[in-house]
Amino acid sequence: IQAGLGLAPMPDEPARLRGQSAQRPFHIVLVEPEIPPNTGNVARICAATACPLHLVGPLGFRIDEHAVRRAGLDYWHLVDVRQHPDLESAERAIRAEAAPNTPRSWFLSAKARRSYLEVEYQLGDALVFGKESVGLPPELLEERAEWTIGIPTIGEVRSHNLGNAVGIALYEALRQRGLLAPRGAMEP
């Protein structure tokens, strides 16, 4: 059996660092993702963090079993993937699951005026990302300006890659909630 393929670890393989356990700590929402490898990267982050992945609207690719297997996404079965026709449906489903709590939706955009580091995340919140080519619709960002945050860049790039942006924002939210502190002993 080979390690790294989702199979039993090799006897001499070192234990892996594991964070604190939390059931569905945050929701990751991708609105009309266009690039399959980006969504695959985000799915892996979701599998590693126990966060549901919500795919909203038309996708720029297929996610049926054959397409996923062909793409080599051997961790896809570890991802809680949910599809929604529109953002309103996704937010409604997230709120229903969280009741009586009220999760918030944070809209990530390169055009934000506030940094993702300036907000306090609550367990159950949704991190919402737009399509790779144009981001989230400007009218949505205007309507939800107080909930729009961004990841600052230092260089001249337009924005971060979708998978990187999800990882950056999600791991800050996990850090704030104390979920990255190592569990007692490391697990294989």
GROMACS .gro file of C-alpha atoms in nm:
model
  188
    1ILE     CA    1   0.000   0.000   0.000
    2GLN     CA    2   0.139   0.342  -0.091
    3ALA     CA    3   0.126   0.639   0.139
    4GLY     CA    4  -0.012   0.961  -0.004
    5LEU     CA    5  -0.286   0.791  -0.203
    6GLY     CA    6  -0.549   0.796   0.069
    7LEU     CA    7  -0.454   0.443   0.170
    8ALA     CA    8  -0.305   0.309   0.494
    9PRO     CA    9   0.018   0.490   0.593
   10MET     CA   10   0.349   0.315   0.561
   11PRO     CA   11   0.484   0.189   0.898
   12ASP     CA   12   0.780   0.428   0.887
   13GLU     CA   13   0.574   0.729   0.778
   14PRO     CA   14   0.576   1.012   1.035
   15ALA     CA   15   0.255   1.116   1.209
   16ARG     CA   16   0.067   1.411   1.057
   17LEU     CA   17  -0.005   1.737   1.234
   18ARG     CA   18  -0.379   1.767   1.300
   19GLY     CA   19  -0.573   2.072   1.421
   20GLN     CA   20  -0.869   2.087   1.654
   21SER     CA   21  -1.179   1.906   1.539
   22ALA     CA   22  -1.491   2.102   1.447
   23GLN     CA   23  -1.788   1.986   1.248
   24ARG     CA   24  -1.829   2.210   0.941
   25PRO     CA   25  -1.642   2.510   1.087
   26PHE     CA   26  -1.700   2.734   0.784
   27HIS     CA   27  -1.875   2.715   0.447
   28ILE     CA   28  -1.683   2.779   0.126
   29VAL     CA   29  -1.901   2.916  -0.153
   30LEU     CA   30  -1.778   2.938  -0.513
   31VAL     CA   31  -2.006   3.137  -0.742
   32GLU     CA   32  -1.986   3.009  -1.101
   33PRO     CA   33  -1.632   2.869  -1.087
   34GLU     CA   34  -1.481   2.834  -1.434
   35ILE     CA   35  -1.152   2.646  -1.401
   36PRO     CA   36  -1.163   2.279  -1.290
   37PRO     CA   37  -0.814   2.265  -1.130
   38ASN     CA   38  -0.896   2.570  -0.915
   39THR     CA   39  -1.214   2.406  -0.790
   40GLY     CA   40  -1.016   2.085  -0.733
   41ASN     CA   41  -0.765   2.277  -0.520
   42VAL     CA   42  -1.047   2.437  -0.322
   43ALA     CA   43  -1.212   2.096  -0.278
   44ARG     CA   44  -0.889   1.960  -0.130
   45ILE     CA   45  -0.875   2.254   0.113
   46CYS     CA   46  -1.236   2.180   0.209
   47ALA     CA   47  -1.153   1.812   0.264
   48ALA     CA   48  -0.855   1.909   0.483
   49THR     CA   49  -1.063   2.148   0.694
   50ALA     CA   50  -1.402   1.969   0.713
   51CYS     CA   51  -1.571   2.266   0.543
   52PRO     CA   52  -1.861   2.208   0.303
   53LEU     CA   53  -1.803   2.329  -0.053
   54HIS     CA   54  -2.102   2.506  -0.206
   55LEU     CA   55  -2.097   2.540  -0.586
   56VAL     CA   56  -2.337   2.807  -0.708
   57GLY     CA   57  -2.490   2.860  -1.050
   58PRO     CA   58  -2.364   2.715  -1.375
   59LEU     CA   59  -2.018   2.559  -1.355
   60GLY     CA   60  -1.759   2.586  -1.628
   61PHE     CA   61  -1.706   2.206  -1.609
   62ARG     CA   62  -1.866   1.877  -1.500
   63ILE     CA   63  -1.836   1.723  -1.155
   64ASP     CA   64  -1.997   1.387  -1.219
   65GLU     CA   65  -1.817   1.075  -1.096
   66HIS     CA   66  -1.647   1.008  -1.430
   67ALA     CA   67  -1.511   1.364  -1.462
   68VAL     CA   68  -1.386   1.366  -1.104
   69ARG     CA   69  -1.217   1.027  -1.141
   70ARG     CA   70  -1.059   1.133  -1.471
   71ALA     CA   71  -0.919   1.445  -1.306
   72GLY     CA   72  -0.748   1.228  -1.045
   73LEU     CA   73  -0.929   1.383  -0.750
   74ASP     CA   74  -0.880   1.086  -0.518
   75TYR     CA   75  -1.000   1.289  -0.218
   76TRP     CA   76  -1.334   1.399  -0.376
   77HIS     CA   77  -1.525   1.149  -0.160
   78LEU     CA   78  -1.397   1.338   0.147
   79VAL     CA   79  -1.559   1.665   0.034
   80ASP     CA   80  -1.911   1.764   0.131
   81VAL     CA   81  -2.008   1.916  -0.206
   82ARG     CA   82  -2.341   2.094  -0.239
   83GLN     CA   83  -2.479   2.253  -0.555
   84HIS     CA   84  -2.719   2.547  -0.561
   85PRO     CA   85  -2.887   2.725  -0.852
   86ASP     CA   86  -2.806   3.070  -0.709
   87LEU     CA   87  -2.640   3.246  -0.417
   88GLU     CA   88  -2.969   3.312  -0.241
   89SER     CA   89  -3.039   2.935  -0.230
   90ALA     CA   90  -2.691   2.863  -0.096
   91GLU     CA   91  -2.723   3.123   0.179
   92ARG     CA   92  -3.070   2.997   0.271
   93ALA     CA   93  -2.938   2.639   0.302
   94ILE     CA   94  -2.643   2.753   0.516
   95ARG     CA   95  -2.874   2.952   0.747
   96ALA     CA   96  -3.116   2.660   0.781
   97GLU     CA   97  -2.833   2.427   0.879
   98ALA     CA   98  -2.697   2.674   1.135
   99ALA     CA   99  -3.029   2.757   1.305
  100PRO     CA  100  -3.072   2.895   1.565
  101ASN     CA  101  -2.735   3.064   1.496
  102THR     CA  102  -2.712   3.319   1.218
  103PRO     CA  103  -2.405   3.269   1.002
  104ARG     CA  104  -2.273   3.562   0.805
  105SER     CA  105  -2.156   3.567   0.445
  106TRP     CA  106  -1.820   3.732   0.379
  107PHE     CA  107  -1.771   3.830   0.014
  108LEU     CA  108  -1.408   3.821  -0.096
  109SER     CA  109  -1.305   4.060  -0.369
  110ALA     CA  110  -0.987   4.223  -0.497
  111LYS     CA  111  -1.196   4.544  -0.504
  112ALA     CA  112  -1.273   4.541  -0.130
  113ARG     CA  113  -1.185   4.835   0.092
  114ARG     CA  114  -1.139   4.623   0.406
  115SER     CA  115  -0.887   4.345   0.469
  116TYR     CA  116  -0.984   3.991   0.560
  117LEU     CA  117  -0.759   4.040   0.867
  118GLU     CA  118  -0.985   4.317   1.004
  119VAL     CA  119  -1.291   4.103   1.071
  120GLU     CA  120  -1.378   3.851   1.340
  121TYR     CA  121  -1.506   3.526   1.193
  122GLN     CA  122  -1.767   3.312   1.368
  123LEU     CA  123  -1.802   2.938   1.332
  124GLY     CA  124  -2.053   2.864   1.057
  125ASP     CA  125  -1.978   3.178   0.853
  126ALA     CA  126  -1.963   3.148   0.474
  127LEU     CA  127  -1.668   3.270   0.269
  128VAL     CA  128  -1.798   3.358  -0.077
  129PHE     CA  129  -1.573   3.380  -0.384
  130GLY     CA  130  -1.658   3.480  -0.740
  131LYS     CA  131  -1.564   3.338  -1.075
  132GLU     CA  132  -1.199   3.350  -1.172
  133SER     CA  133  -1.239   3.585  -1.469
  134VAL     CA  134  -1.444   3.866  -1.314
  135GLY     CA  135  -1.502   3.792  -0.944
  136LEU     CA  136  -1.835   3.860  -0.779
  137PRO     CA  137  -2.091   4.087  -0.950
  138PRO     CA  138  -2.033   4.459  -0.873
  139GLU     CA  139  -2.397   4.508  -0.773
  140LEU     CA  140  -2.365   4.230  -0.512
  141LEU     CA  141  -2.048   4.388  -0.372
  142GLU     CA  142  -2.225   4.725  -0.351
  143GLU     CA  143  -2.530   4.575  -0.184
  144ARG     CA  144  -2.315   4.385   0.067
  145ALA     CA  145  -2.033   4.640   0.105
  146GLU     CA  146  -2.009   4.600   0.483
  147TRP     CA  147  -1.951   4.226   0.436
  148THR     CA  148  -1.700   4.260   0.151
  149ILE     CA  149  -1.337   4.190   0.237
  150GLY     CA  150  -1.021   4.136   0.039
  151ILE     CA  151  -0.671   3.996   0.059
  152PRO     CA  152  -0.414   4.273   0.011
  153THR     CA  153  -0.145   4.228  -0.251
  154ILE     CA  154   0.192   4.397  -0.251
  155GLY     CA  155   0.286   4.331  -0.613
  156GLU     CA  156   0.111   4.447  -0.927
  157VAL     CA  157  -0.102   4.134  -0.985
  158ARG     CA  158  -0.474   4.183  -1.028
  159SER     CA  159  -0.567   3.929  -0.759
  160HIS     CA  160  -0.477   3.598  -0.602
  161ASN     CA  161  -0.550   3.262  -0.760
  162LEU     CA  162  -0.887   3.130  -0.640
  163GLY     CA  163  -0.742   2.830  -0.455
  164ASN     CA  164  -0.481   3.046  -0.283
  165ALA     CA  165  -0.740   3.306  -0.185
  166VAL     CA  166  -0.965   3.041  -0.031
  167GLY     CA  167  -0.672   2.896   0.162
  168ILE     CA  168  -0.552   3.234   0.289
  169ALA     CA  169  -0.895   3.348   0.411
  170LEU     CA  170  -1.010   3.013   0.546
  171TYR     CA  171  -0.695   2.948   0.744
  172GLU     CA  172  -0.719   3.294   0.902
  173ALA     CA  173  -1.078   3.215   1.007
  174LEU     CA  174  -0.965   2.877   1.146
  175ARG     CA  175  -0.675   3.044   1.329
  176GLN     CA  176  -0.905   3.302   1.488
  177ARG     CA  177  -1.135   3.029   1.618
  178GLY     CA  178  -0.845   2.832   1.767
  179LEU     CA  179  -0.888   2.535   1.533
  180LEU     CA  180  -0.526   2.523   1.417
  181ALA     CA  181  -0.377   2.446   1.758
  182PRO     CA  182  -0.241   2.090   1.735
  183ARG     CA  183  -0.449   1.816   1.892
  184GLY     CA  184  -0.286   1.630   2.180
  185ALA     CA  185  -0.080   1.376   1.992
  186MET     CA  186  -0.022   1.386   1.620
  187GLU     CA  187  -0.222   1.128   1.428
  188PRO     CA  188  -0.111   0.897   1.148
   0.00000   0.00000   0.00000
